[in-house]
Amino acid sequence: MTRVAQCHCGQLKANCVGDPYPVVICHCELCQRRTGSFFHVAAWFEKHKVTIEGEAKQFTRTIGDAGLSFTFNFCPECGTSLWWPAPSDSGAVAGKIGIAGGCFAEADFPAPTVSIYEKHQHAWIPTPEGVPSFKKGIQS
Ligand SMILES: [Zn+2]
Ligand SMILES: [Zn+2]
């Protein structure tokens, strides 16, 4: 099965084969600012299962306490940040590509498998039942 994630205007697309793993909810302040929402959801796919179409610009950020740099690819027309390769030292997701979960706009998209940076979680947002959760990154 192929799923397509796309930016707001539709010129930047990620065609993804199969199911993502992990699917990560992140409540950190950087993800809140990046998405303009109160948390983000990253769907991770093996690199070879993702084909990108369209033009992107890049923005690199370093996660403060984890020390990892992620380069986000966003649409120069509409600004949606769509995909980011995992840094090689990023443990569980190394070799994978993260795709903005909401950009699939599919109500039956696979549910989150982990929730991180809950120290920044807004009080009204529940953690899905049975999903492992962490105050910071996956190691903490
Ligand atoms: Zn766009
Ligand atoms: Zn985050």
PDB file of C-alpha atoms and ligand atoms in Angstrom:
ATOM      1  CA  MET A   1       0.000   0.000   0.000  1.00  0.00           C
ATOM      2  CA  THR A   2       1.233   3.465  -0.882  1.00  0.00           C
ATOM      3  CA  ARG A   3       0.250   6.497   1.135  1.00  0.00           C
ATOM      4  CA  VAL A   4       0.837  10.056  -0.046  1.00  0.00           C
ATOM      5  CA  ALA A   5       1.681  12.934   2.265  1.00  0.00           C
ATOM      6  CA  GLN A   6       1.566  16.382   0.760  1.00  0.00           C
ATOM      7  CA  CYS A   7       2.059  20.012   1.666  1.00  0.00           C
ATOM      8  CA  HIS A   8      -0.726  22.573   1.908  1.00  0.00           C
ATOM      9  CA  CYS A   9      -0.456  23.651  -1.773  1.00  0.00           C
ATOM     10  CA  GLY A  10       0.254  20.128  -3.050  1.00  0.00           C
ATOM     11  CA  GLN A  11       3.529  20.668  -4.971  1.00  0.00           C
ATOM     12  CA  LEU A  12       5.675  18.788  -2.395  1.00  0.00           C
ATOM     13  CA  LYS A  13       4.775  15.139  -1.887  1.00  0.00           C
ATOM     14  CA  ALA A  14       6.126  12.057  -0.136  1.00  0.00           C
ATOM     15  CA  ASN A  15       4.975   8.716  -1.517  1.00  0.00           C
ATOM     16  CA  CYS A  16       5.396   6.119   1.224  1.00  0.00           C
ATOM     17  CA  VAL A  17       5.101   2.346   0.872  1.00  0.00           C
ATOM     18  CA  GLY A  18       3.842   0.183   3.731  1.00  0.00           C
ATOM     19  CA  ASP A  19       3.220   1.114   7.348  1.00  0.00           C
ATOM     20  CA  PRO A  20       5.301   3.581   9.339  1.00  0.00           C
ATOM     21  CA  TYR A  21       7.178   2.646  12.522  1.00  0.00           C
ATOM     22  CA  PRO A  22       7.483   4.256  14.933  1.00  0.00           C
ATOM     23  CA  VAL A  23       4.731   6.859  14.878  1.00  0.00           C
ATOM     24  CA  VAL A  24       5.884   9.459  17.373  1.00  0.00           C
ATOM     25  CA  ILE A  25       3.923  12.162  19.146  1.00  0.00           C
ATOM     26  CA  CYS A  26       6.312  14.934  20.206  1.00  0.00           C
ATOM     27  CA  HIS A  27       5.195  17.651  22.600  1.00  0.00           C
ATOM     28  CA  CYS A  28       8.490  19.598  22.641  1.00  0.00           C
ATOM     29  CA  GLU A  29       8.467  23.366  22.268  1.00  0.00           C
ATOM     30  CA  LEU A  30      10.344  23.248  18.948  1.00  0.00           C
ATOM     31  CA  CYS A  31       7.743  20.912  17.446  1.00  0.00           C
ATOM     32  CA  GLN A  32       4.953  23.140  18.727  1.00  0.00           C
ATOM     33  CA  ARG A  33       6.518  26.124  16.972  1.00  0.00           C
ATOM     34  CA  ARG A  34       7.356  24.180  13.810  1.00  0.00           C
ATOM     35  CA  THR A  35       3.817  22.931  13.334  1.00  0.00           C
ATOM     36  CA  GLY A  36       1.849  25.791  14.852  1.00  0.00           C
ATOM     37  CA  SER A  37      -0.030  23.096  16.747  1.00  0.00           C
ATOM     38  CA  PHE A  38       0.334  21.860  20.341  1.00  0.00           C
ATOM     39  CA  PHE A  39       2.225  18.695  19.358  1.00  0.00           C
ATOM     40  CA  HIS A  40       3.508  17.019  16.227  1.00  0.00           C
ATOM     41  CA  VAL A  41       3.215  13.477  14.947  1.00  0.00           C
ATOM     42  CA  ALA A  42       6.129  11.994  13.000  1.00  0.00           C
ATOM     43  CA  ALA A  43       5.566   8.857  10.933  1.00  0.00           C
ATOM     44  CA  TRP A  44       8.897   7.122  10.291  1.00  0.00           C
ATOM     45  CA  PHE A  45       9.450   5.058   7.129  1.00  0.00           C
ATOM     46  CA  GLU A  46      12.526   3.208   5.872  1.00  0.00           C
ATOM     47  CA  LYS A  47      14.388   5.510   3.489  1.00  0.00           C
ATOM     48  CA  HIS A  48      13.993   3.181   0.493  1.00  0.00           C
ATOM     49  CA  LYS A  49      10.195   3.147   0.952  1.00  0.00           C
ATOM     50  CA  VAL A  50       9.859   6.912   0.455  1.00  0.00           C
ATOM     51  CA  THR A  51       9.892   8.806  -2.850  1.00  0.00           C
ATOM     52  CA  ILE A  52       9.858  12.600  -2.711  1.00  0.00           C
ATOM     53  CA  GLU A  53       8.373  14.758  -5.475  1.00  0.00           C
ATOM     54  CA  GLY A  54       8.546  18.541  -5.762  1.00  0.00           C
ATOM     55  CA  GLU A  55      10.760  21.349  -4.519  1.00  0.00           C
ATOM     56  CA  ALA A  56      11.784  21.867  -0.917  1.00  0.00           C
ATOM     57  CA  LYS A  57      13.850  24.249   1.159  1.00  0.00           C
ATOM     58  CA  GLN A  58      15.688  23.150   4.278  1.00  0.00           C
ATOM     59  CA  PHE A  59      15.838  24.331   7.848  1.00  0.00           C
ATOM     60  CA  THR A  60      18.136  22.628  10.365  1.00  0.00           C
ATOM     61  CA  ARG A  61      17.544  22.712  14.079  1.00  0.00           C
ATOM     62  CA  THR A  62      19.314  21.119  17.009  1.00  0.00           C
ATOM     63  CA  ILE A  63      17.277  19.579  19.788  1.00  0.00           C
ATOM     64  CA  GLY A  64      18.662  21.145  22.936  1.00  0.00           C
ATOM     65  CA  ASP A  65      18.906  18.313  25.430  1.00  0.00           C
ATOM     66  CA  ALA A  66      19.302  15.461  22.928  1.00  0.00           C
ATOM     67  CA  GLY A  67      21.950  17.312  20.882  1.00  0.00           C
ATOM     68  CA  LEU A  68      20.582  15.919  17.597  1.00  0.00           C
ATOM     69  CA  SER A  69      20.294  18.040  14.454  1.00  0.00           C
ATOM     70  CA  PHE A  70      17.315  17.485  12.211  1.00  0.00           C
ATOM     71  CA  THR A  71      16.957  19.072   8.762  1.00  0.00           C
ATOM     72  CA  PHE A  72      13.345  19.781   7.908  1.00  0.00           C
ATOM     73  CA  ASN A  73      12.274  19.968   4.265  1.00  0.00           C
ATOM     74  CA  PHE A  74       9.493  22.459   3.721  1.00  0.00           C
ATOM     75  CA  CYS A  75       7.573  23.739   0.721  1.00  0.00           C
ATOM     76  CA  PRO A  76       8.930  27.117  -0.464  1.00  0.00           C
ATOM     77  CA  GLU A  77       5.451  28.044  -1.724  1.00  0.00           C
ATOM     78  CA  CYS A  78       3.202  27.288   1.241  1.00  0.00           C
ATOM     79  CA  GLY A  79       5.674  26.650   4.069  1.00  0.00           C
ATOM     80  CA  THR A  80       4.444  23.222   5.174  1.00  0.00           C
ATOM     81  CA  SER A  81       7.278  21.193   6.659  1.00  0.00           C
ATOM     82  CA  LEU A  82       6.811  17.710   5.208  1.00  0.00           C
ATOM     83  CA  TRP A  83       9.799  15.432   5.712  1.00  0.00           C
ATOM     84  CA  TRP A  84      13.139  15.087   7.522  1.00  0.00           C
ATOM     85  CA  PRO A  85      15.822  12.410   7.339  1.00  0.00           C
ATOM     86  CA  ALA A  86      16.950  10.967  10.664  1.00  0.00           C
ATOM     87  CA  PRO A  87      20.502  11.853  11.688  1.00  0.00           C
ATOM     88  CA  SER A  88      22.760   8.771  11.652  1.00  0.00           C
ATOM     89  CA  ASP A  89      23.166   8.973  15.452  1.00  0.00           C
ATOM     90  CA  SER A  90      19.457   9.035  16.205  1.00  0.00           C
ATOM     91  CA  GLY A  91      19.103   5.486  17.519  1.00  0.00           C
ATOM     92  CA  ALA A  92      15.738   3.869  16.781  1.00  0.00           C
ATOM     93  CA  VAL A  93      14.977   6.005  13.720  1.00  0.00           C
ATOM     94  CA  ALA A  94      18.451   6.054  12.112  1.00  0.00           C
ATOM     95  CA  GLY A  95      18.172   5.234   8.390  1.00  0.00           C
ATOM     96  CA  LYS A  96      14.551   6.342   8.315  1.00  0.00           C
ATOM     97  CA  ILE A  97      12.681   9.384   7.056  1.00  0.00           C
ATOM     98  CA  GLY A  98      10.165  11.181   9.224  1.00  0.00           C
ATOM     99  CA  ILE A  99       7.024  12.429   7.532  1.00  0.00           C
ATOM    100  CA  ALA A 100       4.584  14.900   9.087  1.00  0.00           C
ATOM    101  CA  GLY A 101       1.697  12.620  10.037  1.00  0.00           C
ATOM    102  CA  GLY A 102      -1.004  15.203   9.487  1.00  0.00           C
ATOM    103  CA  CYS A 103       0.141  15.707   5.881  1.00  0.00           C
ATOM    104  CA  PHE A 104      -1.369  12.321   4.989  1.00  0.00           C
ATOM    105  CA  ALA A 105      -4.782  13.684   6.035  1.00  0.00           C
ATOM    106  CA  GLU A 106      -6.056  10.113   6.474  1.00  0.00           C
ATOM    107  CA  ALA A 107      -8.409   9.432   9.364  1.00  0.00           C
ATOM    108  CA  ASP A 108      -7.360   5.759   9.484  1.00  0.00           C
ATOM    109  CA  PHE A 109      -3.608   6.460   9.519  1.00  0.00           C
ATOM    110  CA  PRO A 110      -1.723   4.134  11.927  1.00  0.00           C
ATOM    111  CA  ALA A 111      -1.975   5.397  15.503  1.00  0.00           C
ATOM    112  CA  PRO A 112       0.979   6.739  17.504  1.00  0.00           C
ATOM    113  CA  THR A 113       3.282   4.146  19.080  1.00  0.00           C
ATOM    114  CA  VAL A 114       5.131   6.439  21.497  1.00  0.00           C
ATOM    115  CA  SER A 115       4.740   9.890  23.074  1.00  0.00           C
ATOM    116  CA  ILE A 116       7.798  11.985  23.934  1.00  0.00           C
ATOM    117  CA  TYR A 117       8.680  15.286  25.615  1.00  0.00           C
ATOM    118  CA  GLU A 118       5.590  15.096  27.794  1.00  0.00           C
ATOM    119  CA  LYS A 119       7.200  17.628  30.128  1.00  0.00           C
ATOM    120  CA  HIS A 120       5.865  20.184  27.580  1.00  0.00           C
ATOM    121  CA  GLN A 121       2.486  18.476  27.041  1.00  0.00           C
ATOM    122  CA  HIS A 122      -0.522  20.756  27.378  1.00  0.00           C
ATOM    123  CA  ALA A 123      -2.698  19.680  30.293  1.00  0.00           C
ATOM    124  CA  TRP A 124      -5.804  19.093  28.165  1.00  0.00           C
ATOM    125  CA  ILE A 125      -4.078  16.698  25.725  1.00  0.00           C
ATOM    126  CA  PRO A 126      -4.407  13.031  26.722  1.00  0.00           C
ATOM    127  CA  THR A 127      -1.766  10.403  25.944  1.00  0.00           C
ATOM    128  CA  PRO A 128      -3.379   7.587  23.917  1.00  0.00           C
ATOM    129  CA  GLU A 129      -4.051   4.562  26.113  1.00  0.00           C
ATOM    130  CA  GLY A 130      -1.288   1.971  26.207  1.00  0.00           C
ATOM    131  CA  VAL A 131       1.253   4.179  24.421  1.00  0.00           C
ATOM    132  CA  PRO A 132       4.662   4.364  26.157  1.00  0.00           C
ATOM    133  CA  SER A 133       5.381   7.920  27.213  1.00  0.00           C
ATOM    134  CA  PHE A 134       8.512   9.795  28.172  1.00  0.00           C
ATOM    135  CA  LYS A 135       9.120  13.117  29.915  1.00  0.00           C
ATOM    136  CA  LYS A 136      11.901  13.872  27.420  1.00  0.00           C
ATOM    137  CA  GLY A 137      13.315  11.765  24.577  1.00  0.00           C
ATOM    138  CA  ILE A 138      12.914   8.000  24.347  1.00  0.00           C
ATOM    139  CA  GLN A 139      15.854   7.378  26.698  1.00  0.00           C
ATOM    140  CA  SER A 140      14.533   9.580  29.499  1.00  0.00           C
TER     141      SER A 140
HETATM  142 ZN    ZN B   1       3.251  23.663  -0.693  1.00  0.00          ZN
HETATM  143 ZN    ZN B   2       9.691  17.673  19.241  1.00  0.00          ZN
END
